[in-house]
XYZ file of N, CA and C in Angstrom:
456
model
N -8.533 -35.838 -66.456
C -9.935 -36.013 -66.673
C -10.783 -37.306 -66.909
N -11.755 -37.568 -66.925
C -12.472 -38.185 -67.090
C -12.442 -38.756 -68.953
N -12.064 -40.264 -69.255
C -12.578 -40.679 -70.294
C -13.736 -40.969 -70.956
N -14.085 -40.518 -72.193
C -15.260 -40.799 -72.673
C -15.924 -41.757 -72.822
N -17.301 -42.249 -73.105
C -17.780 -41.565 -73.893
C -18.514 -40.439 -73.592
N -18.833 -39.248 -74.336
C -19.129 -38.098 -73.394
C -20.802 -38.099 -74.312
N -21.704 -37.410 -73.741
C -23.121 -37.036 -74.487
C -22.485 -35.978 -75.637
N -21.392 -34.930 -75.709
C -21.343 -34.077 -76.765
C -19.928 -34.461 -77.168
N -20.052 -33.989 -78.408
C -18.392 -34.431 -79.274
C -17.276 -33.948 -78.214
N -17.144 -32.628 -77.626
C -16.198 -31.995 -77.078
C -16.133 -32.287 -75.559
N -15.172 -32.448 -75.107
C -15.081 -32.835 -73.740
C -15.713 -31.530 -72.253
N -15.821 -32.127 -71.396
C -16.632 -31.284 -70.814
C -15.986 -30.196 -70.325
N -16.717 -29.027 -70.405
C -16.296 -27.641 -70.169
C -16.136 -27.331 -68.649
N -15.151 -26.192 -68.535
C -14.741 -26.214 -67.062
C -16.253 -25.152 -66.902
N -16.106 -25.286 -65.397
C -17.472 -24.617 -64.934
C -17.579 -23.349 -64.311
N -15.920 -22.546 -64.206
C -15.671 -21.940 -64.010
C -14.831 -20.829 -64.981
N -15.273 -20.418 -65.587
C -14.304 -19.771 -66.612
C -13.537 -18.373 -66.896
N -14.807 -17.743 -65.661
C -14.036 -15.899 -65.659
C -13.243 -15.811 -63.772
N -13.433 -14.825 -64.421
C -12.181 -14.609 -63.412
C -13.378 -14.245 -62.087
N -12.932 -14.636 -60.890
C -13.261 -14.928 -59.577
C -13.708 -13.358 -59.222
N -14.824 -12.758 -58.329
C -15.673 -12.212 -58.334
C -15.560 -11.839 -56.609
N -15.423 -10.564 -55.966
C -14.975 -10.527 -54.717
C -16.184 -9.867 -54.259
N -16.829 -10.681 -53.112
C -17.786 -10.616 -52.414
C -18.290 -9.846 -51.481
N -17.210 -8.865 -51.013
C -16.802 -8.395 -50.074
C -18.428 -7.579 -49.871
N -18.331 -6.780 -50.699
C -19.902 -6.009 -50.535
C -20.858 -6.629 -50.580
N -21.031 -7.876 -50.805
C -22.360 -8.390 -50.161
C -22.214 -8.549 -48.966
N -21.190 -9.022 -48.112
C -20.999 -9.200 -47.027
C -21.067 -8.193 -45.844
N -20.825 -6.767 -46.548
C -20.493 -5.612 -45.662
C -22.523 -4.805 -45.696
N -23.076 -5.479 -47.190
C -24.087 -4.940 -46.719
C -25.532 -5.831 -46.149
N -25.009 -7.024 -45.955
C -25.764 -7.952 -44.758
C -25.499 -7.218 -43.465
N -24.248 -7.615 -43.139
C -23.891 -7.082 -42.212
C -24.704 -5.422 -41.458
N -24.426 -4.649 -42.649
C -25.018 -3.588 -42.123
C -26.369 -3.173 -41.972
N -26.868 -4.506 -42.965
C -28.749 -4.589 -42.742
C -28.933 -5.065 -41.709
N -28.468 -5.785 -41.238
C -28.346 -6.615 -39.718
C -28.246 -5.720 -38.310
N -27.287 -4.784 -38.651
C -26.754 -4.163 -37.533
C -28.485 -2.465 -37.652
N -28.997 -2.353 -38.830
C -29.333 -1.426 -38.753
C -31.137 -2.127 -38.542
N -31.422 -3.017 -38.650
C -32.298 -3.800 -38.320
C -32.239 -3.663 -36.684
N -31.432 -3.998 -35.602
C -30.990 -4.321 -34.670
C -31.347 -2.534 -33.891
N -31.071 -1.978 -34.377
C -30.858 -0.293 -34.051
C -32.500 0.250 -34.317
N -33.032 -0.250 -35.031
C -34.736 0.384 -35.601
C -35.226 -0.259 -34.354
N -35.327 -2.034 -34.234
C -35.880 -2.406 -33.198
C -35.639 -1.806 -31.906
N -34.890 -2.001 -31.528
C -34.741 -1.243 -30.076
C -34.755 0.575 -30.211
N -35.376 0.900 -31.375
C -35.566 2.352 -31.145
C -37.375 2.220 -31.202
N -38.074 1.400 -31.820
C -39.381 1.239 -31.667
C -40.151 0.338 -30.972
N -39.215 -0.173 -30.162
C -39.725 -0.753 -28.916
C -41.013 -0.023 -28.259
N -40.545 1.257 -27.809
C -41.711 1.795 -26.882
C -43.210 2.398 -28.050
N -42.902 2.258 -29.255
C -43.860 2.089 -30.111
C -44.805 0.648 -29.741
N -44.321 -0.229 -29.627
C -44.906 -1.755 -29.615
C -45.535 -1.816 -28.534
N -44.460 -1.625 -27.441
C -44.910 -1.849 -25.803
C -45.338 -0.926 -25.008
N -45.309 0.344 -25.631
C -45.602 1.495 -24.923
C -44.429 2.134 -23.796
N -44.258 3.663 -23.709
C -43.715 3.750 -22.604
C -43.653 2.940 -20.941
N -42.610 3.407 -20.213
C -42.697 2.916 -19.094
C -43.828 3.077 -18.282
N -44.208 4.255 -18.846
C -45.571 5.222 -17.509
C -46.668 4.218 -18.022
N -46.814 4.229 -19.387
C -47.829 3.004 -19.665
C -48.342 1.992 -19.599
N -46.717 1.311 -19.464
C -46.696 -0.135 -18.768
C -47.166 0.148 -17.427
N -46.903 0.947 -16.664
C -47.305 0.830 -15.527
C -48.278 1.149 -15.020
N -49.273 2.165 -15.977
C -50.221 2.977 -15.787
C -51.577 1.084 -15.715
N -50.883 0.361 -16.851
C -51.783 -0.794 -17.243
C -51.683 -1.991 -15.974
N -50.680 -1.949 -15.831
C -50.242 -3.387 -14.607
C -51.136 -2.827 -13.432
N -51.102 -1.608 -12.894
C -51.878 -0.944 -12.132
C -53.263 -1.661 -12.050
N -53.710 -0.673 -13.188
C -54.888 -1.419 -13.742
C -54.942 -3.003 -13.615
N -54.981 -3.752 -14.103
C -54.731 -5.065 -14.133
C -54.940 -5.857 -12.653
N -53.769 -4.930 -11.695
C -53.470 -5.598 -10.582
C -55.242 -4.937 -9.544
N -55.389 -4.112 -9.896
C -56.465 -3.516 -9.214
C -57.530 -3.952 -9.405
N -58.097 -4.350 -10.513
C -59.202 -5.114 -11.037
C -59.039 -6.476 -10.696
N -58.147 -7.013 -10.764
C -58.203 -8.807 -10.466
C -58.351 -8.495 -8.936
N -57.891 -7.391 -7.954
C -58.212 -7.616 -6.600
C -59.410 -7.261 -6.064
N -60.205 -6.269 -6.776
C -61.379 -6.047 -6.801
C -62.450 -7.130 -6.764
N -61.885 -8.193 -7.902
C -62.773 -9.147 -8.492
C -62.180 -10.340 -7.871
N -61.936 -10.177 -6.583
C -61.132 -11.339 -5.722
C -60.092 -12.493 -6.713
N -59.571 -11.865 -7.891
C -58.551 -12.907 -8.199
C -57.079 -12.693 -7.376
N -57.200 -13.762 -6.212
C -55.904 -13.275 -5.728
C -54.189 -13.985 -6.205
N -54.630 -14.962 -6.969
C -53.646 -15.438 -8.022
C -53.025 -14.508 -9.112
N -54.194 -13.925 -9.786
C -53.316 -12.973 -10.837
C -52.716 -11.529 -9.879
N -53.613 -11.243 -8.925
C -53.137 -9.817 -8.366
C -51.838 -10.476 -7.721
N -51.245 -11.456 -6.875
C -49.929 -12.308 -6.227
C -49.188 -11.986 -7.296
N -49.441 -12.422 -8.456
C -48.560 -12.667 -9.633
C -47.601 -11.086 -10.045
N -48.092 -10.178 -9.854
C -47.796 -9.020 -10.256
C -46.924 -8.119 -9.171
N -46.799 -8.334 -8.199
C -46.326 -8.292 -6.996
C -44.577 -8.755 -7.468
N -43.910 -7.677 -7.147
C -42.497 -7.611 -7.185
C -42.473 -8.894 -6.041
N -40.844 -9.146 -6.278
C -40.367 -10.274 -5.727
C -40.608 -9.933 -3.901
N -39.869 -8.889 -3.681
C -40.185 -8.553 -1.832
C -41.521 -8.519 -1.427
N -42.542 -7.888 -2.158
C -43.921 -7.638 -1.936
C -44.287 -9.063 -1.504
N -43.658 -10.027 -2.682
C -44.556 -11.216 -2.493
C -44.187 -12.352 -1.920
N -42.684 -12.056 -1.197
C -42.405 -12.817 -0.299
C -43.159 -12.511 1.227
N -43.302 -11.195 1.097
C -44.123 -10.419 2.887
C -45.444 -10.542 2.679
N -46.140 -10.641 1.762
C -47.882 -10.534 1.656
C -47.742 -11.917 1.218
N -48.907 -13.020 2.085
C -49.274 -13.913 1.640
C -50.258 -13.623 0.522
N -50.949 -14.241 -0.307
C -51.713 -14.289 -0.947
C -53.615 -13.953 -0.229
N -53.498 -14.769 1.320
C -54.797 -14.503 1.569
C -54.579 -13.062 2.196
N -53.432 -12.908 2.410
C -53.144 -11.124 3.038
C -53.750 -10.311 2.566
N -53.549 -10.334 0.761
C -53.584 -9.637 -0.085
C -54.420 -8.450 -0.343
N -55.672 -8.694 0.362
C -56.705 -7.778 -0.059
C -56.646 -6.925 1.401
N -56.086 -7.469 2.403
C -55.926 -6.293 3.539
C -55.368 -5.508 3.211
N -53.920 -5.862 2.348
C -52.533 -4.730 2.164
C -53.202 -3.990 1.071
N -53.875 -4.362 0.198
C -53.769 -3.385 -0.925
C -55.379 -2.965 -1.199
N -56.556 -3.908 -1.305
C -57.725 -3.876 -1.351
C -58.568 -2.561 -0.634
N -59.090 -1.943 -1.608
C -59.977 -0.576 -0.821
C -61.497 -1.084 -1.238
N -62.353 -0.244 -0.394
C -63.575 -0.802 -0.891
C -64.192 0.215 -2.118
N -64.995 -0.441 -3.334
C -65.072 0.498 -4.558
C -65.006 -0.201 -5.736
N -65.114 0.327 -6.717
C -64.648 -0.046 -8.014
C -63.305 1.045 -8.104
N -62.465 0.007 -8.815
C -60.850 1.370 -8.781
C -60.517 1.476 -10.444
N -60.281 2.879 -10.208
C -59.627 3.239 -11.545
C -58.507 4.063 -11.500
N -57.839 3.842 -12.353
C -56.535 4.612 -12.604
C -56.528 6.063 -13.079
N -56.166 6.999 -12.450
C -56.143 8.027 -12.653
C -55.387 9.190 -13.060
N -53.836 8.335 -12.470
C -52.668 9.227 -13.001
C -51.163 8.820 -12.687
N -50.749 8.740 -13.029
C -49.027 8.460 -12.554
C -47.956 9.366 -12.872
N -47.070 8.889 -12.377
C -45.322 10.117 -12.402
C -44.278 8.900 -12.354
N -43.145 9.497 -12.636
C -42.216 9.208 -12.014
C -41.360 9.438 -10.869
N -40.907 8.379 -10.208
C -40.186 8.932 -9.438
C -38.547 8.160 -8.984
N -38.032 8.542 -7.779
C -36.796 7.307 -7.646
C -37.855 6.427 -5.955
N -36.973 5.483 -6.528
C -37.100 4.772 -4.657
C -35.552 4.313 -4.263
N -34.881 4.656 -3.346
C -33.335 4.275 -3.408
C -32.607 4.320 -4.005
N -32.994 5.052 -5.495
C -31.756 5.471 -5.970
C -32.722 4.670 -7.538
N -33.649 3.694 -7.267
C -33.787 3.171 -8.344
C -35.232 3.898 -9.476
N -35.516 3.845 -10.190
C -36.504 4.311 -11.367
C -38.101 3.670 -10.765
N -38.656 4.471 -10.605
C -40.467 3.701 -10.059
C -41.484 5.048 -10.785
N -42.595 3.867 -10.843
C -43.532 4.906 -10.887
C -45.059 4.835 -9.997
N -45.167 5.934 -9.649
C -46.121 5.691 -8.927
C -47.550 6.204 -9.333
N -48.240 5.376 -9.722
C -49.570 5.083 -10.218
C -50.987 5.208 -9.116
N -51.323 6.493 -9.297
C -52.682 7.103 -8.139
C -54.203 5.880 -8.905
N -54.734 5.344 -7.959
C -55.722 4.659 -7.697
C -56.400 5.170 -7.399
N -57.970 5.568 -7.869
C -59.099 6.074 -7.688
C -60.121 4.651 -6.909
N -60.549 4.741 -5.745
C -61.501 3.735 -5.332
C -62.831 4.248 -4.981
N -64.181 4.119 -5.978
C -65.456 4.713 -5.898
C -66.254 3.556 -5.304
N -66.864 4.192 -3.883
C -67.615 3.259 -3.125
C -68.663 4.339 -3.245
N -69.644 4.385 -4.223
C -70.588 5.018 -4.276
C -70.845 6.255 -3.679
N -69.627 7.379 -3.831
C -69.587 8.629 -3.695
C -68.634 8.360 -2.588
N -68.041 7.164 -1.744
C -66.915 7.384 -0.717
C -65.483 7.625 -1.565
N -64.946 7.808 -1.990
C -63.872 8.197 -2.582
C -62.531 7.713 -1.746
N -61.980 6.898 -2.101
C -60.332 6.733 -1.502
C -59.217 6.580 -2.920
N -58.517 7.222 -2.385
C -56.972 7.096 -3.179
C -56.129 6.705 -2.730
N -55.694 5.719 -3.369
C -54.376 4.978 -3.063
C -53.019 5.434 -4.256
N -51.880 5.536 -3.884
C -50.671 5.090 -4.575
C -49.958 4.058 -4.583
N -49.670 2.752 -6.108
C -49.269 2.081 -6.334
C -47.961 2.445 -6.378
N -46.630 1.887 -5.869
C -45.755 2.196 -6.641
C -45.284 0.702 -7.729
N -44.439 1.191 -8.664
C -44.738 0.139 -9.816
C -43.306 0.452 -10.445
N -42.203 -1.025 -10.059
C -41.071 -1.228 -10.681
C -41.243 -2.121 -11.613
N -39.560 -1.792 -12.393
C -39.334 -2.650 -13.446
C -38.884 -3.893 -13.246
N -39.536 -4.816 -12.677
C -38.542 -5.851 -12.166
C -39.335 -7.229 -12.515
N -38.229 -7.596 -13.869
C -38.534 -8.886 -14.645
C -39.560 -8.586 -15.023
N -40.348 -7.400 -15.620
C -41.421 -6.921 -16.670
C -41.737 -5.794 -15.344
N -43.048 -5.372 -15.374
C -43.604 -4.280 -14.687
C -44.557 -4.524 -13.268
N -44.105 -4.471 -12.179
C -44.421 -5.224 -11.004
C -44.713 -4.295 -9.894
N -45.814 -4.316 -8.995
C -46.434 -3.874 -8.124
C -45.852 -4.086 -6.623
N -45.070 -2.797 -6.121
C -44.227 -3.168 -5.131
C -44.276 -2.295 -4.189
N -45.972 -2.298 -3.566
C -45.953 -1.399 -2.421
C -47.257 -0.691 -2.535
N -47.445 0.069 -1.570
C -48.553 0.838 -1.876
C -49.125 2.171 -0.787
N -49.681 2.985 -0.838
C -49.707 4.100 0.561
C -51.522 4.613 0.229
N -52.272 5.535 1.203
C -53.346 5.968 1.017
C -53.262 7.389 1.154
N -53.828 7.851 0.198
C -53.915 9.196 -0.016
C -55.143 9.847 0.802
N -55.930 8.869 0.777
C -57.646 9.614 1.647
C -58.769 9.178 0.917
């Protein structure tokens, strides 16, 4: 030990006088809380991001609105990789655009080549002349438009 002079008359007191405590309960509580938080975040993700159907409808609406307003950059960015490689931005309107104002009117789940997709119906109203197209929306690095078909 160190030799004096000390501030007090007694030698310095040992810092740890009691018996050591086991902190395993604290570690288990921290680990359990972390696991519980992770499970809750995954379970609540649809509440914050929306369901796959909601996301597909939203992407289809943004895609159709941007396309009808001539925003080819936004529309082309919402295409899946295969469609982006197949359709140049300047040809996008010829492939997807219909006359009139677009409105998403419905969607349904389906499968294409064993992969889940959402088929989103878009109604194009051109002053009474109505055309309905179905956009195929896939989960590919986010939600992307990957094809269209015209219903009439």
